[in-house]
């Protein structure tokens, strides 16, 4: 059983930056793809970014060039650096783990509790 705990959310002005962290309860990255998703009020949960077991990164078009996913294997932590934030990035952000890469939230086996990101205009 993998437990994931997100942190780093908050309130930021448009154009600002935040870094989200997702700490795993065990060595996860060699066995799982880790992904970030977000869900805004009244909308479906959507894919943001993922890093495969081999370190390959994939991004949603809406965040490409602004967000960066990375990981620290020694700390069992994956990060999401978010720059040039926009009001439309406002959502609850979740990290998740899946056996193989997919953009489909339903295919991820483990989820964190989420962290709120609010971008003011």
N, CA, C and O atoms as a GROMACS GRO file, in nm:
protein
  484
    1UNK      N    1   0.083  -0.118   0.000
    1UNK     CA    2   0.000   0.000   0.000
    1UNK      C    3   0.088   0.125   0.000
    1UNK      O    4   0.174   0.141   0.086
    2UNK      N    5   0.066   0.212  -0.096
    2UNK     CA    6   0.143   0.336  -0.109
    2UNK      C    7   0.060   0.450  -0.054
    2UNK      O    8  -0.056   0.468  -0.093
    3UNK      N    9   0.118   0.527   0.034
    3UNK     CA   10   0.051   0.647   0.084
    3UNK      C   11   0.121   0.769   0.029
    3UNK      O   12   0.244   0.776   0.028
    4UNK      N   13   0.042   0.866  -0.016
    4UNK     CA   14   0.094   0.988  -0.077
    4UNK      C   15   0.040   1.108  -0.002
    4UNK      O   16  -0.079   1.115   0.029
    5UNK      N   17   0.128   1.201   0.028
    5UNK     CA   18   0.087   1.321   0.103
    5UNK      C   19   0.138   1.445   0.030
    5UNK      O   20   0.258   1.464   0.016
    6UNK      N   21   0.044   1.529  -0.017
    6UNK     CA   22   0.081   1.652  -0.086
    6UNK      C   23   0.097   1.768   0.012
    6UNK      O   24   0.040   1.769   0.121
    7UNK      N   25   0.176   1.864  -0.030
    7UNK     CA   26   0.191   1.988   0.045
    7UNK      C   27   0.237   2.096  -0.051
    7UNK      O   28   0.278   2.069  -0.164
    8UNK      N   29   0.230   2.220  -0.004
    8UNK     CA   30   0.283   2.331  -0.083
    8UNK      C   31   0.181   2.418  -0.152
    8UNK      O   32   0.216   2.517  -0.215
    9UNK      N   33   0.055   2.383  -0.139
    9UNK     CA   34  -0.048   2.467  -0.201
    9UNK      C   35  -0.063   2.599  -0.127
    9UNK      O   36  -0.004   2.620  -0.020
   10UNK      N   37  -0.142   2.688  -0.186
   10UNK     CA   38  -0.165   2.817  -0.122
   10UNK      C   39  -0.225   2.916  -0.218
   10UNK      O   40  -0.273   2.880  -0.326
   11UNK      N   41  -0.222   3.042  -0.176
   11UNK     CA   42  -0.276   3.153  -0.254
   11UNK      C   43  -0.160   3.230  -0.315
   11UNK      O   44  -0.064   3.265  -0.246
   12UNK      N   45  -0.169   3.255  -0.444
   12UNK     CA   46  -0.063   3.328  -0.513
   12UNK      C   47  -0.126   3.419  -0.618
   12UNK      O   48  -0.233   3.389  -0.670
   13UNK      N   49  -0.059   3.527  -0.649
   13UNK     CA   50  -0.109   3.618  -0.752
   13UNK      C   51  -0.077   3.565  -0.890
   13UNK      O   52   0.017   3.487  -0.909
   14UNK      N   53  -0.155   3.608  -0.986
   14UNK     CA   54  -0.131   3.570  -1.124
   14UNK      C   55   0.013   3.606  -1.164
   14UNK      O   56   0.060   3.716  -1.137
   15UNK      N   57   0.080   3.513  -1.229
   15UNK     CA   58   0.219   3.530  -1.268
   15UNK      C   59   0.318   3.477  -1.166
   15UNK      O   60   0.438   3.469  -1.194
   16UNK      N   61   0.268   3.440  -1.050
   16UNK     CA   62   0.354   3.389  -0.944
   16UNK      C   63   0.388   3.242  -0.959
   16UNK      O   64   0.353   3.179  -1.058
   17UNK      N   65   0.457   3.189  -0.858
   17UNK     CA   66   0.504   3.051  -0.861
   17UNK      C   67   0.472   2.980  -0.730
   17UNK      O   68   0.462   3.042  -0.624
   18UNK      N   69   0.455   2.850  -0.741
   18UNK     CA   70   0.442   2.761  -0.625
   18UNK      C   71   0.511   2.631  -0.658
   18UNK      O   72   0.522   2.592  -0.774
   19UNK      N   73   0.556   2.563  -0.553
   19UNK     CA   74   0.609   2.429  -0.572
   19UNK      C   75   0.533   2.334  -0.482
   19UNK      O   76   0.531   2.349  -0.360
   20UNK      N   77   0.471   2.236  -0.544
   20UNK     CA   78   0.400   2.132  -0.471
   20UNK      C   79   0.492   2.014  -0.447
   20UNK      O   80   0.578   1.982  -0.530
   21UNK      N   81   0.474   1.950  -0.334
   21UNK     CA   82   0.550   1.830  -0.301
   21UNK      C   83   0.454   1.714  -0.276
   21UNK      O   84   0.342   1.734  -0.229
   22UNK      N   85   0.499   1.596  -0.307
   22UNK     CA   86   0.422   1.474  -0.282
   22UNK      C   87   0.516   1.371  -0.223
   22UNK      O   88   0.602   1.317  -0.293
   23UNK      N   89   0.500   1.344  -0.096
   23UNK     CA   90   0.587   1.249  -0.028
   23UNK      C   91   0.521   1.112  -0.027
   23UNK      O   92   0.404   1.097   0.007
   24UNK      N   93   0.598   1.012  -0.065
   24UNK     CA   94   0.548   0.875  -0.069
   24UNK      C   95   0.595   0.799   0.056
   24UNK      O   96   0.699   0.828   0.113
   25UNK      N   97   0.514   0.702   0.094
   25UNK     CA   98   0.542   0.628   0.217
   25UNK      C   99   0.651   0.523   0.198
   25UNK      O  100   0.703   0.469   0.295
   26UNK      N  101   0.685   0.496   0.074
   26UNK     CA  102   0.785   0.394   0.049
   26UNK      C  103   0.851   0.422  -0.083
   26UNK      O  104   0.810   0.514  -0.156
   27UNK      N  105   0.953   0.344  -0.116
   27UNK     CA  106   1.019   0.363  -0.244
   27UNK      C  107   0.919   0.331  -0.356
   27UNK      O  108   0.885   0.215  -0.380
   28UNK      N  109   0.876   0.435  -0.422
   28UNK     CA  110   0.765   0.424  -0.516
   28UNK      C  111   0.807   0.438  -0.661
   28UNK      O  112   0.750   0.373  -0.749
   29UNK      N  113   0.905   0.522  -0.687
   29UNK     CA  114   0.928   0.568  -0.823
   29UNK      C  115   0.981   0.460  -0.915
   29UNK      O  116   0.960   0.466  -1.036
   30UNK      N  117   1.051   0.359  -0.860
   30UNK     CA  118   1.101   0.252  -0.946
   30UNK      C  119   0.989   0.159  -0.990
   30UNK      O  120   1.005   0.085  -1.088
   31UNK      N  121   0.878   0.162  -0.920
   31UNK     CA  122   0.768   0.070  -0.950
   31UNK      C  123   0.646   0.139  -1.010
   31UNK      O  124   0.561   0.073  -1.070
   32UNK      N  125   0.635   0.270  -0.993
   32UNK     CA  126   0.514   0.340  -1.035
   32UNK      C  127   0.546   0.466  -1.115
   32UNK      O  128   0.646   0.533  -1.093
   33UNK      N  129   0.458   0.494  -1.207
   33UNK     CA  130   0.452   0.628  -1.266
   33UNK      C  131   0.383   0.718  -1.165
   33UNK      O  132   0.281   0.681  -1.108
   34UNK      N  133   0.438   0.837  -1.143
   34UNK     CA  134   0.375   0.932  -1.052
   34UNK      C  135   0.321   1.049  -1.133
   34UNK      O  136   0.388   1.102  -1.221
   35UNK      N  137   0.199   1.086  -1.101
   35UNK     CA  138   0.134   1.191  -1.178
   35UNK      C  139   0.072   1.296  -1.089
   35UNK      O  140   0.045   1.274  -0.971
   36UNK      N  141   0.050   1.412  -1.149
   36UNK     CA  142  -0.024   1.520  -1.086
   36UNK      C  143  -0.152   1.544  -1.164
   36UNK      O  144  -0.152   1.548  -1.287
   37UNK      N  145  -0.260   1.559  -1.092
   37UNK     CA  146  -0.391   1.591  -1.148
   37UNK      C  147  -0.446   1.712  -1.075
   37UNK      O  148  -0.396   1.749  -0.968
   38UNK      N  149  -0.546   1.774  -1.132
   38UNK     CA  150  -0.613   1.884  -1.064
   38UNK      C  151  -0.762   1.879  -1.092
   38UNK      O  152  -0.807   1.826  -1.194
   39UNK      N  153  -0.836   1.935  -0.998
   39UNK     CA  154  -0.981   1.938  -1.014
   39UNK      C  155  -1.033   2.072  -0.965
   39UNK      O  156  -1.019   2.107  -0.847
   40UNK      N  157  -1.093   2.146  -1.056
   40UNK     CA  158  -1.155   2.274  -1.023
   40UNK      C  159  -1.302   2.250  -0.989
   40UNK      O  160  -1.358   2.149  -1.031
   41UNK      N  161  -1.364   2.340  -0.915
   41UNK     CA  162  -1.505   2.322  -0.878
   41UNK      C  163  -1.594   2.303  -1.001
   41UNK      O  164  -1.587   2.381  -1.097
   42UNK      N  165  -1.675   2.199  -0.998
   42UNK     CA  166  -1.768   2.173  -1.107
   42UNK      C  167  -1.706   2.111  -1.230
   42UNK      O  168  -1.773   2.093  -1.331
   43UNK      N  169  -1.577   2.077  -1.222
   43UNK     CA  170  -1.510   2.018  -1.338
   43UNK      C  171  -1.456   1.881  -1.305
   43UNK      O  172  -1.441   1.845  -1.188
   44UNK      N  173  -1.427   1.806  -1.409
   44UNK     CA  174  -1.369   1.674  -1.389
   44UNK      C  175  -1.221   1.686  -1.352
   44UNK      O  176  -1.155   1.786  -1.382
   45UNK      N  177  -1.171   1.583  -1.288
   45UNK     CA  178  -1.030   1.579  -1.256
   45UNK      C  179  -0.951   1.565  -1.386
   45UNK      O  180  -0.983   1.481  -1.470
   46UNK      N  181  -0.848   1.647  -1.402
   46UNK     CA  182  -0.774   1.645  -1.527
   46UNK      C  183  -0.625   1.622  -1.504
   46UNK      O  184  -0.570   1.660  -1.400
   47UNK      N  185  -0.565   1.561  -1.601
   47UNK     CA  186  -0.423   1.530  -1.600
   47UNK      C  187  -0.342   1.659  -1.613
   47UNK      O  188  -0.376   1.747  -1.692
   48UNK      N  189  -0.235   1.668  -1.534
   48UNK     CA  190  -0.145   1.783  -1.540
   48UNK      C  191  -0.007   1.742  -1.589
   48UNK      O  192   0.044   1.797  -1.686
   49UNK      N  193   0.053   1.644  -1.522
   49UNK     CA  194   0.189   1.603  -1.557
   49UNK      C  195   0.215   1.466  -1.496
   49UNK      O  196   0.147   1.425  -1.402
   50UNK      N  197   0.314   1.397  -1.550
   50UNK     CA  198   0.352   1.267  -1.496
   50UNK      C  199   0.499   1.241  -1.525
   50UNK      O  200   0.556   1.295  -1.619
   51UNK      N  201   0.556   1.156  -1.442
   51UNK     CA  202   0.693   1.109  -1.464
   51UNK      C  203   0.690   0.958  -1.454
   51UNK      O  204   0.643   0.903  -1.354
   52UNK      N  205   0.739   0.891  -1.557
   52UNK     CA  206   0.739   0.746  -1.557
   52UNK      C  207   0.851   0.691  -1.471
   52UNK      O  208   0.936   0.765  -1.420
   53UNK      N  209   0.850   0.558  -1.455
   53UNK     CA  210   0.954   0.492  -1.376
   53UNK      C  211   1.093   0.524  -1.432
   53UNK      O  212   1.190   0.532  -1.356
   54UNK      N  213   1.102   0.541  -1.562
   54UNK     CA  214   1.231   0.570  -1.625
   54UNK      C  215   1.265   0.717  -1.628
   54UNK      O  216   1.371   0.756  -1.678
   55UNK      N  217   1.178   0.799  -1.573
   55UNK     CA  218   1.207   0.942  -1.568
   55UNK      C  219   1.158   1.022  -1.686
   55UNK      O  220   1.191   1.140  -1.699
   56UNK      N  221   1.080   0.962  -1.772
   56UNK     CA  222   1.021   1.034  -1.885
   56UNK      C  223   0.907   1.122  -1.834
   56UNK      O  224   0.823   1.077  -1.756
   57UNK      N  225   0.906   1.246  -1.877
   57UNK     CA  226   0.803   1.340  -1.831
   57UNK      C  227   0.702   1.369  -1.941
   57UNK      O  228   0.736   1.377  -2.059
   58UNK      N  229   0.578   1.386  -1.900
   58UNK     CA  230   0.469   1.417  -1.992
   58UNK      C  231   0.385   1.528  -1.928
   58UNK      O  232   0.360   1.526  -1.808
   59UNK      N  233   0.343   1.623  -2.010
   59UNK     CA  234   0.267   1.736  -1.959
   59UNK      C  235   0.139   1.757  -2.040
   59UNK      O  236   0.133   1.726  -2.159
   60UNK      N  237   0.039   1.810  -1.972
   60UNK     CA  238  -0.079   1.856  -2.043
   60UNK      C  239  -0.042   1.981  -2.122
   60UNK      O  240   0.044   2.058  -2.080
   61UNK      N  241  -0.105   2.001  -2.234
   61UNK     CA  242  -0.073   2.117  -2.318
   61UNK      C  243  -0.094   2.248  -2.243
   61UNK      O  244  -0.022   2.345  -2.266
   62UNK      N  245  -0.190   2.249  -2.154
   62UNK     CA  246  -0.224   2.373  -2.084
   62UNK      C  247  -0.116   2.418  -1.986
   62UNK      O  248  -0.115   2.534  -1.944
   63UNK      N  249  -0.025   2.329  -1.950
   63UNK     CA  250   0.079   2.366  -1.853
   63UNK      C  251   0.219   2.354  -1.911
   63UNK      O  252   0.317   2.389  -1.845
   64UNK      N  253   0.230   2.305  -2.032
   64UNK     CA  254   0.362   2.283  -2.092
   64UNK      C  255   0.437   2.414  -2.101
   64UNK      O  256   0.384   2.516  -2.147
   65UNK      N  257   0.562   2.410  -2.056
   65UNK     CA  258   0.645   2.531  -2.057
   65UNK      C  259   0.633   2.613  -1.930
   65UNK      O  260   0.715   2.702  -1.905
   66UNK      N  261   0.533   2.585  -1.849
   66UNK     CA  262   0.515   2.659  -1.723
   66UNK      C  263   0.536   2.570  -1.600
   66UNK      O  264   0.586   2.616  -1.497
   67UNK      N  265   0.498   2.444  -1.610
   67UNK     CA  266   0.510   2.351  -1.498
   67UNK      C  267   0.622   2.252  -1.525
   67UNK      O  268   0.648   2.216  -1.640
   68UNK      N  269   0.688   2.208  -1.418
   68UNK     CA  270   0.794   2.108  -1.428
   68UNK      C  271   0.777   2.004  -1.318
   68UNK      O  272   0.767   2.038  -1.200
   69UNK      N  273   0.772   1.879  -1.358
   69UNK     CA  274   0.766   1.769  -1.262
   69UNK      C  275   0.906   1.715  -1.242
   69UNK      O  276   0.983   1.702  -1.337
   70UNK      N  277   0.939   1.684  -1.118
   70UNK     CA  278   1.071   1.627  -1.088
   70UNK      C  279   1.055   1.537  -0.966
   70UNK      O  280   0.950   1.532  -0.903
   71UNK      N  281   1.162   1.467  -0.933
   71UNK     CA  282   1.155   1.380  -0.816
   71UNK      C  283   1.291   1.369  -0.750
   71UNK      O  284   1.395   1.389  -0.812
   72UNK      N  285   1.286   1.336  -0.622
   72UNK     CA  286   1.406   1.310  -0.543
   72UNK      C  287   1.390   1.168  -0.489
   72UNK      O  288   1.315   1.145  -0.394
   73UNK      N  289   1.461   1.076  -0.549
   73UNK     CA  290   1.447   0.935  -0.509
   73UNK      C  291   1.486   0.912  -0.364
   73UNK      O  292   1.425   0.832  -0.294
   74UNK      N  293   1.587   0.982  -0.319
   74UNK     CA  294   1.634   0.962  -0.182
   74UNK      C  295   1.530   1.004  -0.080
   74UNK      O  296   1.523   0.949   0.030
   75UNK      N  297   1.448   1.102  -0.117
   75UNK     CA  298   1.344   1.152  -0.027
   75UNK      C  299   1.207   1.093  -0.056
   75UNK      O  300   1.109   1.126   0.011
   76UNK      N  301   1.200   1.006  -0.157
   76UNK     CA  302   1.071   0.949  -0.198
   76UNK      C  303   0.967   1.060  -0.221
   76UNK      O  304   0.852   1.048  -0.179
   77UNK      N  305   1.010   1.165  -0.286
   77UNK     CA  306   0.924   1.282  -0.306
   77UNK      C  307   0.924   1.323  -0.451
   77UNK      O  308   1.029   1.325  -0.517
   78UNK      N  309   0.806   1.357  -0.502
   78UNK     CA  310   0.792   1.412  -0.635
   78UNK      C  311   0.742   1.556  -0.621
   78UNK      O  312   0.664   1.587  -0.532
   79UNK      N  313   0.788   1.642  -0.710
   79UNK     CA  314   0.757   1.784  -0.702
   79UNK      C  315   0.685   1.830  -0.829
   79UNK      O  316   0.697   1.771  -0.936
   80UNK      N  317   0.610   1.937  -0.813
   80UNK     CA  318   0.552   2.006  -0.928
   80UNK      C  319   0.583   2.154  -0.911
   80UNK      O  320   0.521   2.222  -0.830
   81UNK      N  321   0.679   2.202  -0.989
   81UNK     CA  322   0.712   2.343  -0.989
   81UNK      C  323   0.619   2.413  -1.086
   81UNK      O  324   0.613   2.379  -1.204
   82UNK      N  325   0.546   2.511  -1.036
   82UNK     CA  326   0.447   2.580  -1.118
   82UNK      C  327   0.485   2.727  -1.129
   82UNK      O  328   0.487   2.799  -1.029
   83UNK      N  329   0.515   2.771  -1.249
   83UNK     CA  330   0.553   2.909  -1.276
   83UNK      C  331   0.448   2.976  -1.365
   83UNK      O  332   0.366   2.910  -1.428
   84UNK      N  333   0.454   3.107  -1.368
   84UNK     CA  334   0.362   3.185  -1.453
   84UNK      C  335   0.217   3.141  -1.432
   84UNK      O  336   0.144   3.116  -1.528
   85UNK      N  337   0.179   3.131  -1.307
   85UNK     CA  338   0.046   3.081  -1.275
   85UNK      C  339  -0.062   3.175  -1.323
   85UNK      O  340  -0.046   3.297  -1.326
   86UNK      N  341  -0.174   3.114  -1.362
   86UNK     CA  342  -0.289   3.187  -1.413
   86UNK      C  343  -0.411   3.156  -1.326
   86UNK      O  344  -0.414   3.053  -1.259
   87UNK      N  345  -0.511   3.243  -1.326
   87UNK     CA  346  -0.631   3.214  -1.247
   87UNK      C  347  -0.695   3.081  -1.284
   87UNK      O  348  -0.753   3.014  -1.198
   88UNK      N  349  -0.685   3.042  -1.410
   88UNK     CA  350  -0.744   2.915  -1.452
   88UNK      C  351  -0.668   2.793  -1.400
   88UNK      O  352  -0.713   2.680  -1.420
   89UNK      N  353  -0.554   2.814  -1.336
   89UNK     CA  354  -0.483   2.704  -1.271
   89UNK      C  355  -0.539   2.674  -1.132
   89UNK      O  356  -0.499   2.577  -1.068
   90UNK      N  357  -0.630   2.757  -1.086
   90UNK     CA  358  -0.692   2.736  -0.955
   90UNK      C  359  -0.764   2.602  -0.950
   90UNK      O  360  -0.850   2.574  -1.034
   91UNK      N  361  -0.729   2.520  -0.852
   91UNK     CA  362  -0.787   2.386  -0.839
   91UNK      C  363  -0.729   2.319  -0.716
   91UNK      O  364  -0.636   2.370  -0.653
   92UNK      N  365  -0.785   2.205  -0.683
   92UNK     CA  366  -0.721   2.115  -0.588
   92UNK      C  367  -0.628   2.025  -0.669
   92UNK      O  368  -0.669   1.963  -0.767
   93UNK      N  369  -0.504   2.018  -0.626
   93UNK     CA  370  -0.404   1.939  -0.696
   93UNK      C  371  -0.378   1.810  -0.620
   93UNK      O  372  -0.360   1.810  -0.498
   94UNK      N  373  -0.376   1.700  -0.694
   94UNK     CA  374  -0.356   1.568  -0.637
   94UNK      C  375  -0.234   1.501  -0.701
   94UNK      O  376  -0.211   1.516  -0.821
   95UNK      N  377  -0.159   1.429  -0.622
   95UNK     CA  378  -0.060   1.340  -0.680
   95UNK      C  379  -0.114   1.198  -0.673
   95UNK      O  380  -0.198   1.165  -0.589
   96UNK      N  381  -0.065   1.114  -0.763
   96UNK     CA  382  -0.117   0.979  -0.777
   96UNK      C  383  -0.008   0.888  -0.832
   96UNK      O  384   0.090   0.934  -0.890
   97UNK      N  385  -0.029   0.758  -0.813
   97UNK     CA  386   0.068   0.660  -0.861
   97UNK      C  387  -0.005   0.551  -0.939
   97UNK      O  388  -0.112   0.504  -0.900
   98UNK      N  389   0.056   0.513  -1.050
   98UNK     CA  390   0.000   0.409  -1.136
   98UNK      C  391   0.110   0.314  -1.180
   98UNK      O  392   0.227   0.351  -1.185
   99UNK      N  393   0.071   0.194  -1.213
   99UNK     CA  394   0.168   0.094  -1.254
   99UNK      C  395   0.232   0.131  -1.388
   99UNK      O  396   0.350   0.103  -1.410
  100UNK      N  397   0.154   0.194  -1.476
  100UNK     CA  398   0.208   0.237  -1.604
  100UNK      C  399   0.152   0.372  -1.639
  100UNK      O  400   0.048   0.413  -1.586
  101UNK      N  401   0.219   0.442  -1.728
  101UNK     CA  402   0.176   0.578  -1.762
  101UNK      C  403   0.039   0.577  -1.829
  101UNK      O  404   0.010   0.495  -1.916
  102UNK      N  405  -0.042   0.671  -1.787
  102UNK     CA  406  -0.170   0.698  -1.849
  102UNK      C  407  -0.212   0.838  -1.810
  102UNK      O  408  -0.170   0.890  -1.707
  103UNK      N  409  -0.294   0.900  -1.893
  103UNK     CA  410  -0.351   1.030  -1.860
  103UNK      C  411  -0.487   1.015  -1.791
  103UNK      O  412  -0.548   1.114  -1.750
  104UNK      N  413  -0.533   0.892  -1.778
  104UNK     CA  414  -0.665   0.866  -1.724
  104UNK      C  415  -0.661   0.852  -1.572
  104UNK      O  416  -0.594   0.763  -1.520
  105UNK      N  417  -0.731   0.939  -1.503
  105UNK     CA  418  -0.728   0.937  -1.357
  105UNK      C  419  -0.775   0.804  -1.301
  105UNK      O  420  -0.725   0.757  -1.199
  106UNK      N  421  -0.871   0.742  -1.368
  106UNK     CA  422  -0.926   0.617  -1.320
  106UNK      C  423  -0.828   0.501  -1.319
  106UNK      O  424  -0.854   0.399  -1.255
  107UNK      N  425  -0.716   0.517  -1.389
  107UNK     CA  426  -0.616   0.411  -1.396
  107UNK      C  427  -0.509   0.424  -1.288
  107UNK      O  428  -0.420   0.339  -1.279
  108UNK      N  429  -0.516   0.528  -1.208
  108UNK     CA  430  -0.419   0.543  -1.102
  108UNK      C  431  -0.466   0.472  -0.975
  108UNK      O  432  -0.583   0.480  -0.937
  109UNK      N  433  -0.374   0.402  -0.912
  109UNK     CA  434  -0.409   0.314  -0.801
  109UNK      C  435  -0.409   0.384  -0.665
  109UNK      O  436  -0.487   0.349  -0.576
  110UNK      N  437  -0.322   0.481  -0.651
  110UNK     CA  438  -0.306   0.547  -0.521
  110UNK      C  439  -0.315   0.698  -0.539
  110UNK      O  440  -0.269   0.753  -0.639
  111UNK      N  441  -0.375   0.763  -0.439
  111UNK     CA  442  -0.398   0.907  -0.445
  111UNK      C  443  -0.364   0.973  -0.312
  111UNK      O  444  -0.382   0.915  -0.205
  112UNK      N  445  -0.316   1.097  -0.322
  112UNK     CA  446  -0.303   1.179  -0.203
  112UNK      C  447  -0.434   1.247  -0.171
  112UNK      O  448  -0.534   1.228  -0.241
  113UNK      N  449  -0.433   1.326  -0.066
  113UNK     CA  450  -0.556   1.391  -0.020
  113UNK      C  451  -0.584   1.522  -0.093
  113UNK      O  452  -0.694   1.575  -0.086
  114UNK      N  453  -0.485   1.574  -0.163
  114UNK     CA  454  -0.502   1.697  -0.240
  114UNK      C  455  -0.456   1.820  -0.163
  114UNK      O  456  -0.457   1.823  -0.040
  115UNK      N  457  -0.416   1.921  -0.239
  115UNK     CA  458  -0.375   2.049  -0.182
  115UNK      C  459  -0.432   2.160  -0.269
  115UNK      O  460  -0.426   2.152  -0.392
  116UNK      N  461  -0.488   2.262  -0.207
  116UNK     CA  462  -0.555   2.369  -0.278
  116UNK      C  463  -0.455   2.470  -0.332
  116UNK      O  464  -0.367   2.516  -0.260
  117UNK      N  465  -0.470   2.504  -0.459
  117UNK     CA  466  -0.395   2.612  -0.521
  117UNK      C  467  -0.495   2.715  -0.571
  117UNK      O  468  -0.585   2.684  -0.648
  118UNK      N  469  -0.478   2.838  -0.527
  118UNK     CA  470  -0.565   2.947  -0.569
  118UNK      C  471  -0.480   3.058  -0.629
  118UNK      O  472  -0.387   3.108  -0.565
  119UNK      N  473  -0.512   3.096  -0.752
  119UNK     CA  474  -0.438   3.201  -0.821
  119UNK      C  475  -0.533   3.320  -0.839
  119UNK      O  476  -0.635   3.309  -0.906
  120UNK      N  477  -0.498   3.431  -0.779
  120UNK     CA  478  -0.582   3.550  -0.789
  120UNK      C  479  -0.538   3.635  -0.907
  120UNK      O  480  -0.421   3.640  -0.943
  121UNK      N  481  -0.636   3.703  -0.966
  121UNK     CA  482  -0.607   3.786  -1.084
  121UNK      C  483  -0.566   3.927  -1.045
  121UNK      O  484  -0.538   4.010  -1.132
   0.00000   0.00000   0.00000
